[in-house]
Short mmCIF file of C-alpha atoms and ligand atoms in Angstrom, two decimals:
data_model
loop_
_atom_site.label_atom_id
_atom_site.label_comp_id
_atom_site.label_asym_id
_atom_site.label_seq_id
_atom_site.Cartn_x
_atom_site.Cartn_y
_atom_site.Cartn_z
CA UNK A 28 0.00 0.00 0.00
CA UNK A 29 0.99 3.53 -0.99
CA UNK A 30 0.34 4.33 2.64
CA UNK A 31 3.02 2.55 3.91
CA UNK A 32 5.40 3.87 1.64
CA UNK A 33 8.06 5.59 3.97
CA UNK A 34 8.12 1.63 5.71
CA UNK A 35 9.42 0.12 2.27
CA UNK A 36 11.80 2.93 1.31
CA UNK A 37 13.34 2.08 5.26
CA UNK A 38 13.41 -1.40 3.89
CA UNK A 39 15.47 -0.62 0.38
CA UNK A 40 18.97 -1.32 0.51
CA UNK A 41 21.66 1.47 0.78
CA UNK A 42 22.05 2.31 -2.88
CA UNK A 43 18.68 2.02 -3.94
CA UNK A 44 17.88 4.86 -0.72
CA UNK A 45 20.55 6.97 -2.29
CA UNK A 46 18.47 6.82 -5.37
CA UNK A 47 15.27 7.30 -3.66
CA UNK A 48 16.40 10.32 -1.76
CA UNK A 49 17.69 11.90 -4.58
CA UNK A 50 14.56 12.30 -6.20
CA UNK A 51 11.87 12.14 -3.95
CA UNK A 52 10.57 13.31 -0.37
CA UNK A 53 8.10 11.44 2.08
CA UNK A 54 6.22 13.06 4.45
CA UNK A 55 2.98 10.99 6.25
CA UNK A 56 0.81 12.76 8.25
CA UNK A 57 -2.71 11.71 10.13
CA UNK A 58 -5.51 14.10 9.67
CA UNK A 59 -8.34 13.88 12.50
CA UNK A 60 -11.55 14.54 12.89
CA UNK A 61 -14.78 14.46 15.48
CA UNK A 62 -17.83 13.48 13.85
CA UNK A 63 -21.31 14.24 15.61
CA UNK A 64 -23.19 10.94 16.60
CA UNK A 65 -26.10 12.32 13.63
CA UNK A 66 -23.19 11.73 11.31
CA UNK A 67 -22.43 7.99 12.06
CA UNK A 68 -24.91 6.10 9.57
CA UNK A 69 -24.28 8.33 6.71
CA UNK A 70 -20.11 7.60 7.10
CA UNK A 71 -20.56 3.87 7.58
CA UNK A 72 -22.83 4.29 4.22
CA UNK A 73 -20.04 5.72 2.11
CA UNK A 74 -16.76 5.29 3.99
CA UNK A 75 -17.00 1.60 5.44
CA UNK A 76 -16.70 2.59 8.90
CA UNK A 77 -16.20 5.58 11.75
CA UNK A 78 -12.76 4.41 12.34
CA UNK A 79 -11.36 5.31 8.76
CA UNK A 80 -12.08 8.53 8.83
CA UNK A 81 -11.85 9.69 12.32
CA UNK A 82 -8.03 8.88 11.94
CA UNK A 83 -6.98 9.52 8.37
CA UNK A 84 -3.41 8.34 7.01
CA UNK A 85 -2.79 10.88 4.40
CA UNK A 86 0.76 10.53 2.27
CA UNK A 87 2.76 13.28 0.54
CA UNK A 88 5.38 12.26 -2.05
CA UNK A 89 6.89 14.91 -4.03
CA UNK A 90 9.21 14.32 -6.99
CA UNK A 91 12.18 17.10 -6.44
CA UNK A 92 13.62 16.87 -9.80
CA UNK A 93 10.23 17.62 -11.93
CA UNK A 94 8.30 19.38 -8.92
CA UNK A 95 5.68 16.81 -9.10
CA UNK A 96 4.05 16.16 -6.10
CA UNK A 97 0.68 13.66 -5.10
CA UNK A 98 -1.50 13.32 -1.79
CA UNK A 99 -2.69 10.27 -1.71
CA UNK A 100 -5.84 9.36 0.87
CA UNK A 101 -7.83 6.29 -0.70
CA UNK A 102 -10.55 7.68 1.52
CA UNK A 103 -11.37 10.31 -1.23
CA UNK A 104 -12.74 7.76 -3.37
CA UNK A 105 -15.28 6.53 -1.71
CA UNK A 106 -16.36 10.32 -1.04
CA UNK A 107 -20.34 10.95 -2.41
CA UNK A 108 -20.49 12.63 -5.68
CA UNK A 109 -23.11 13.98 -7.52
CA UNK A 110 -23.59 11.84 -10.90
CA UNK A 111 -25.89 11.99 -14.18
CA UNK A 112 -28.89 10.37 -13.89
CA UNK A 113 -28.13 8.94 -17.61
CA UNK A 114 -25.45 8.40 -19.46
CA UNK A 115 -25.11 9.82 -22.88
CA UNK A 116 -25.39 7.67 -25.94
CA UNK A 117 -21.96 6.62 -26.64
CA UNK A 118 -23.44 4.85 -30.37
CA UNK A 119 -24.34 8.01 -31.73
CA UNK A 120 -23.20 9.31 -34.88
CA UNK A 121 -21.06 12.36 -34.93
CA UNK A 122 -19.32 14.39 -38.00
CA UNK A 123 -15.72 11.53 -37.46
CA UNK A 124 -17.75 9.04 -38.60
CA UNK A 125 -17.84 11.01 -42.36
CA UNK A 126 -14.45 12.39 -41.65
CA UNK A 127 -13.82 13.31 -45.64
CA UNK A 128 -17.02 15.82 -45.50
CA UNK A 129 -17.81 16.94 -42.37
CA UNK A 130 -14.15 17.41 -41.54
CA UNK A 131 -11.71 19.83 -43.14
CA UNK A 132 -8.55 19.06 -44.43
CA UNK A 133 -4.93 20.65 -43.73
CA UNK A 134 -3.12 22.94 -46.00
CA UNK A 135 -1.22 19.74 -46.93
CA UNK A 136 -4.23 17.66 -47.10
CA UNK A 137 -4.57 14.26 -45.43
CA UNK A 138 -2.82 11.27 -44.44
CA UNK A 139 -4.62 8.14 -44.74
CA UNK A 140 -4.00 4.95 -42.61
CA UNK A 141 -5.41 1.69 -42.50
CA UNK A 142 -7.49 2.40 -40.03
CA UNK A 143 -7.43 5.97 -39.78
CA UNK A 144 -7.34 8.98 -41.49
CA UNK A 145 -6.06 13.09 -40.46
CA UNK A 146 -8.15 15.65 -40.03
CA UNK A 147 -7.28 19.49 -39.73
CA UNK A 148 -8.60 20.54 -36.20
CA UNK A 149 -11.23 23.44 -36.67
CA UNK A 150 -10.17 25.74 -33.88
CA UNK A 151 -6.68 25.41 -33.38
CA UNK A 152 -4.45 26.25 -30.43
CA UNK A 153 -1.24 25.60 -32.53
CA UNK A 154 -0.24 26.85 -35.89
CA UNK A 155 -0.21 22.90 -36.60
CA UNK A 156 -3.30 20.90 -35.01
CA UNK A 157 -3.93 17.93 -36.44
CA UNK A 158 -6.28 14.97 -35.99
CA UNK A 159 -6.25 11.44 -35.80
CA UNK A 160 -9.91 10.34 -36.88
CA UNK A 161 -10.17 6.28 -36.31
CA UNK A 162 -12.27 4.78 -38.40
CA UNK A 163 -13.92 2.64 -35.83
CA UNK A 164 -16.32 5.33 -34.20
CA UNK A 165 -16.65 3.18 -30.74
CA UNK A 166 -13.26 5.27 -28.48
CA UNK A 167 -12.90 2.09 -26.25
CA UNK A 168 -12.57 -0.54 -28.82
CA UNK A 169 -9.37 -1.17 -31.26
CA UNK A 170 -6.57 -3.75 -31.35
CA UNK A 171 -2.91 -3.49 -31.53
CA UNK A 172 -2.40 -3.28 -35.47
CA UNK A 173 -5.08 -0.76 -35.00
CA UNK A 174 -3.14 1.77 -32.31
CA UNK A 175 0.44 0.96 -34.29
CA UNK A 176 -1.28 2.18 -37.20
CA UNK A 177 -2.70 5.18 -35.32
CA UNK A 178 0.24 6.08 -34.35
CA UNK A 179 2.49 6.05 -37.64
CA UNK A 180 0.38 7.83 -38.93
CA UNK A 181 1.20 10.34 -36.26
CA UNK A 182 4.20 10.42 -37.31
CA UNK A 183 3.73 10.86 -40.84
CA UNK A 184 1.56 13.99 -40.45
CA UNK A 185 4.41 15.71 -38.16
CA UNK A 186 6.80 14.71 -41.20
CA UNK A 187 4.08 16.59 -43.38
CA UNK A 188 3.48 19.19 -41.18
CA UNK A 189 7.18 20.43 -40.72
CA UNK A 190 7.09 20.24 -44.50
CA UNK A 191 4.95 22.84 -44.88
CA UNK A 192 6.59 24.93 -41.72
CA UNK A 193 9.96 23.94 -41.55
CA UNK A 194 10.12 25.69 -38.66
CA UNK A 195 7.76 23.89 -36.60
CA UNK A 196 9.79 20.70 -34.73
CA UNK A 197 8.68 20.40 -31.44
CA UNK A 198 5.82 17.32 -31.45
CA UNK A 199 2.92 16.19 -29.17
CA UNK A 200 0.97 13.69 -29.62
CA UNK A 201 -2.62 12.95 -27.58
CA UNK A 202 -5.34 10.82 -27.30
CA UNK A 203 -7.80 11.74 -24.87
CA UNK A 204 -10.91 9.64 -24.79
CA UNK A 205 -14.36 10.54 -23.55
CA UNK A 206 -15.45 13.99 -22.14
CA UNK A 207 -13.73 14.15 -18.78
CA UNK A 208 -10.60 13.63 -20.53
CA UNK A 209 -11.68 16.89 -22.12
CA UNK A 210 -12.40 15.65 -25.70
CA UNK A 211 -15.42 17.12 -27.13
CA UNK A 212 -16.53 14.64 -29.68
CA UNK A 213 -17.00 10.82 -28.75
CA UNK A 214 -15.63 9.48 -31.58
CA UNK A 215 -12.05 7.95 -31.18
CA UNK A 216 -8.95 10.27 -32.37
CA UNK A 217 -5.89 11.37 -31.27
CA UNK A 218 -4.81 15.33 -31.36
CA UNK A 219 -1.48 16.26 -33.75
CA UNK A 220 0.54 19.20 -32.25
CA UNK A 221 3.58 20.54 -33.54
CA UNK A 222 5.09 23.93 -32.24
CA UNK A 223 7.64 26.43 -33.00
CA UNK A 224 11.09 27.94 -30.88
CA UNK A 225 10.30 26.37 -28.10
CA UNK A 226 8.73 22.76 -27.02
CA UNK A 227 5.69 22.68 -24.73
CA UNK A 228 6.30 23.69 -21.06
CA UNK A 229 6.28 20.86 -19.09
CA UNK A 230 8.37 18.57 -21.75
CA UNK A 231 10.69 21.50 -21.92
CA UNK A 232 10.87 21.84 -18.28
CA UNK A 233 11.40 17.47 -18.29
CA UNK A 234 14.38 17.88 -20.52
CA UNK A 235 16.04 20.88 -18.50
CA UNK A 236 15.48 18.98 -14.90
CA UNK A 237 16.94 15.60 -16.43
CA UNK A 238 19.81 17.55 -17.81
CA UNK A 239 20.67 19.17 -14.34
CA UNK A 240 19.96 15.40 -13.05
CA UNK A 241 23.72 14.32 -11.82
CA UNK A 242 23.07 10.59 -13.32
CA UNK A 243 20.55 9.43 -15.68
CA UNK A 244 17.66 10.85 -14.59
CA UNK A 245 15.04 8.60 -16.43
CA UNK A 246 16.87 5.46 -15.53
CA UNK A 247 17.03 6.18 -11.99
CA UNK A 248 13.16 6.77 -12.01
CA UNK A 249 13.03 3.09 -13.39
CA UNK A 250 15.29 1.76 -11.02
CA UNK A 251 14.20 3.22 -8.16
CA UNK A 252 9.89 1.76 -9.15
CA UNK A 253 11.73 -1.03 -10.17
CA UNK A 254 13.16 -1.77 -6.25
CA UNK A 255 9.92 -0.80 -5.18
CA UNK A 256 7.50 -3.08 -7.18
CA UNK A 257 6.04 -0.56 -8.77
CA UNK A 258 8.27 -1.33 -12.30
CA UNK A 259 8.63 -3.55 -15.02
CA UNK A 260 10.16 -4.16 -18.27
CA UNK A 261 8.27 -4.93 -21.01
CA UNK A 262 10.21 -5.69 -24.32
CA UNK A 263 12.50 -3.34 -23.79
CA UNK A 264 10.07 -1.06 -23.02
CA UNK A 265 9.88 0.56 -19.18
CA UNK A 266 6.85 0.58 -17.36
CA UNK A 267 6.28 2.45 -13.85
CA UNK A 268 3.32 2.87 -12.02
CA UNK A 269 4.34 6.64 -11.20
CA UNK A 270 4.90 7.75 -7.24
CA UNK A 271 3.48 11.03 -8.16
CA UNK A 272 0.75 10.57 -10.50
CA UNK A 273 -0.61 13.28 -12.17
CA UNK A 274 -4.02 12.04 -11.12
CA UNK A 275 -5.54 8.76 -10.59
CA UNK A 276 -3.64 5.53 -11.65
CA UNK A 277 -1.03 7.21 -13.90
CA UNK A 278 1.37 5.41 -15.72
CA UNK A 279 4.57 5.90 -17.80
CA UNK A 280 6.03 4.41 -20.52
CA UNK A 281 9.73 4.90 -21.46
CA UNK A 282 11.28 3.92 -24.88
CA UNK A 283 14.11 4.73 -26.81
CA UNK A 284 12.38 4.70 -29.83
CA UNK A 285 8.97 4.60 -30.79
CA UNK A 286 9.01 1.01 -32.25
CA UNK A 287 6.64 -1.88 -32.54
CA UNK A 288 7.61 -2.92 -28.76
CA UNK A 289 6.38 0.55 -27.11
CA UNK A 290 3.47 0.81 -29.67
CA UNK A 291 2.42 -2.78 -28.31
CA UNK A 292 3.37 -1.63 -24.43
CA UNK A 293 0.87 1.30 -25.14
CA UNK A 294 -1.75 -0.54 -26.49
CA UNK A 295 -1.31 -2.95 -23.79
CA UNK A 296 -1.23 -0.65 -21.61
CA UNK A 297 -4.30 1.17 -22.55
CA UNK A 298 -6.47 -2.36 -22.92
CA UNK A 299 -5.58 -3.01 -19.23
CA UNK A 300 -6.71 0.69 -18.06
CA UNK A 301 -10.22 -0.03 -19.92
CA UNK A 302 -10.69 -3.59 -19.59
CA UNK A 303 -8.93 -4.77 -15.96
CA UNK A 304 -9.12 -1.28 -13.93
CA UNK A 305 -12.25 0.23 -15.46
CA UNK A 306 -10.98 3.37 -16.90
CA UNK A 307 -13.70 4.62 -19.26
CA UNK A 308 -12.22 8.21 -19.80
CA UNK A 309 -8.47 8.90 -20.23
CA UNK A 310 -5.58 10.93 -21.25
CA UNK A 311 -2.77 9.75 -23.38
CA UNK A 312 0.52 11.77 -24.24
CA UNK A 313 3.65 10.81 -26.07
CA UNK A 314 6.26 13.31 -24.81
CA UNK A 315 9.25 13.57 -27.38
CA UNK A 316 12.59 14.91 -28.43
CA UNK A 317 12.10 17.27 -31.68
CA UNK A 318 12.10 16.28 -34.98
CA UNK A 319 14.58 18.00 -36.07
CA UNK A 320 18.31 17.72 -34.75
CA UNK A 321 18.63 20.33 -31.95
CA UNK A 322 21.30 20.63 -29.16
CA UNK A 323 20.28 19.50 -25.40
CA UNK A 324 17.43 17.16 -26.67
CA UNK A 325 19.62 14.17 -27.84
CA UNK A 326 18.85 12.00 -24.60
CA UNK A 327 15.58 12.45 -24.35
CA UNK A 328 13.47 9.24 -24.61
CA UNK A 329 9.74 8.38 -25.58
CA UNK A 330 7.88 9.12 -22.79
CA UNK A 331 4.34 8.45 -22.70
CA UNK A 332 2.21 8.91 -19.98
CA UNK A 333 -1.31 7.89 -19.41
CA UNK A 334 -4.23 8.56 -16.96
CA UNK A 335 -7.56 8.12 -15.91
CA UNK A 336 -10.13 10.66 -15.83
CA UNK A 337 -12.84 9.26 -13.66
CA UNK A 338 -16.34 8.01 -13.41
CA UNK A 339 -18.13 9.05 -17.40
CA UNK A 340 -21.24 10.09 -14.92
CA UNK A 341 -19.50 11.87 -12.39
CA UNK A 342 -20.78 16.00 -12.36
CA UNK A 343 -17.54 16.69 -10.29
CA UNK A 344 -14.56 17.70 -12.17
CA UNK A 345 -11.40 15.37 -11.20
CA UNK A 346 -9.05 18.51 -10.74
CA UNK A 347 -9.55 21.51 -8.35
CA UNK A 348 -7.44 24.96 -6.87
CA UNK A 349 -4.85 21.83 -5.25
CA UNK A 350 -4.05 20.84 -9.01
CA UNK A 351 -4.00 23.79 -10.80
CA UNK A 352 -2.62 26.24 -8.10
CA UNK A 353 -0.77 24.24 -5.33
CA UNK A 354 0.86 21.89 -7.94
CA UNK A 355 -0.20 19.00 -5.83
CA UNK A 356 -2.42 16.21 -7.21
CA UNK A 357 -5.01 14.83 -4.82
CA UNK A 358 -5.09 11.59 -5.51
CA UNK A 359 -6.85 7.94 -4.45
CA UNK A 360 -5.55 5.36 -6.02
CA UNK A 361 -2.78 3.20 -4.90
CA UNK A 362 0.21 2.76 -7.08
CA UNK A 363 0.84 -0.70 -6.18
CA UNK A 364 -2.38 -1.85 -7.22
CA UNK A 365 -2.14 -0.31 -10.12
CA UNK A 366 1.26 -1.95 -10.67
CA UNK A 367 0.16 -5.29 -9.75
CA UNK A 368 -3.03 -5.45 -12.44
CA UNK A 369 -0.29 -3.81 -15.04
CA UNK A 370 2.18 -6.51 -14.37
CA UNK A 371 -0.95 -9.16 -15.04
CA UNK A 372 -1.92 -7.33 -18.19
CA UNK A 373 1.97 -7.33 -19.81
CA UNK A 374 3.22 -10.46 -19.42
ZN1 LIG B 426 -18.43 8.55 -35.04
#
């Protein structure tokens, strides 16, 4: 359990603490509180018992090289929220699923996969926004040849794309699924980005804090997951259940390259978040080096990170002011769940 984290880290041998301590910080604290009699039967109803919440067991890990940081109290999932009464048709056809009329085109015009095709997004927020339409309309349902081919043809619009701006280089690659992920149509796709001067802020931030690093940074991360049970290698491929998610059940995927083995880890990856943990609603990014040859970048791996975005019928959004202002992620689920259902699903 996440909650007994600072017990395990006592329990890593000497190196592996070096490690630890190099990039993280601990601190466990016990919140408590004093409910009023009146209050008893409506805690037992959602939070199992009095006992769990009078004395709450509340841990803070912060990552010191990226200034990621995570509170985790599983209590906070079980907390009553306010859902929609139905759930919106997820069969319903949408303009994707006539992508070649009711979508436009870029400048360049389209790249066609097997099972996709681009799309130009209609209001941008990048010179170059692009679209990954699938051609299977249902967002939870595709196979591995199916992602791989997804996610060429990623690669072949940024080619495209830099074609027609040669000074666009910097690439980012999404796939958020469902509404609370913050897609707006239901229809599977990816989003194409690819910026100018500078890459996005937090992958440019990523690159400058592994640089300063004294070590490998990225390897250490592994490593130290690794010692922890919370890694695992995959083809090649690393896998961590992260010690700071970004919110609930994140996970990261390093590669050197983007090659068949991290396409399959993703898509993996992604069938075990829908199909063993539940996930209906998720974000997906693929954070890269440029694609174009530029000093300070020539380290940086394939890092793809992926997380879930809640209940579809939840009315509560998953972030609040702790997320977007403190820089800390409130956060229920336990990492070492999530790493033991990951390690069933890539064998
Ligand atoms: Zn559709």
């Amino acid at each position: 359990m996440i909650t007994d984290i600072d017990k395990k880290v006592k329990k890593l041998p000497k190196e592996k603490k070096r490690i630890f301590n190099k990039i993280f910080r601990v601190s466990v604290t016990k919140g408590k509180l004093v409910p009023p009699k009146e209050m008893y039967s409506w805690i037992k109803r959602n939070f199992e018992s009095v006992r769990f919440v009078k004395t709450q067991k509340i841990v803070k890990i912060d990552n010191i090289i990226t200034n990621e940081g995570t509170l985790f109290n599983w209590l906070r999932s079980k907390r009553p929220i306010q859902k929609a009464k139905e759930m919106p048709d997820l069969s319903k056809e949408d303009p994707f699923c006539t992508p070649l009329k009711l979508t436009p085109a870029d400048s360049f015009g389209r790249i066609k996969g097997k099972y996709c095709v681009t799309a130009s997004n209609i209001a941008k927020y990048d010179g170059l926004h692009g679209l990954i339409i699938f051609k299977n309309h249902n967002p939870l349902e595709f196979n591995k040849e199916q992602v791989a081919d997804y996610i060429n043809t990623a690669f072949k619009w940024f080619k495209a794309a830099n074609k027609e701006d040669k000074k666009a280089i910097y690439p980012f690659l999404m796939w958020n699924c469902l509404w609370r992920s913050g897609a707006s149509i239901i229809h599977g796709h990816m989003q194409l980005n690819l910026t100018r001067k500078r890459h996005y802020n937090k992958i440019e931030f990523l690159r400058k804090a592994a640089k300063k690093y004294k070590g490998n940074y990225f390897n250490d991360l592994f490593d130290i997951h690794k010692a922890l049970g919370l890694g695992l290698e995959y083809k090649g491929v690393k896998v961590i259940a992260n010690l700071t998610p970004v919110k609930e059940k994140e996970i990261i995927l390093i590669g050197k390259k983007m090659n068949d083995n991290l396409k399959e880890a993703i898509y993996k990856t992604v069938r075990c978040f829908i199909d063993k943990m539940n996930v209906q609603s998720f974000n997906l990014a693929v954070l890269m080096k440029p694609i174009a040859n530029v000093k300070g970048w020539e380290d940086f791996p394939f890092i793809v990170r992926i997380v879930d975005r809640g209940d579809l019928t939840a009315k509560t959004a998953d972030i609040g002011g702790m997320e977007l202002y403190a820089g800390d992620n409130v956060v229920s689920s336990d990492p070492f769940k999530v790493a033991n259902i990951l390690r069933r699903c890539l064998k």
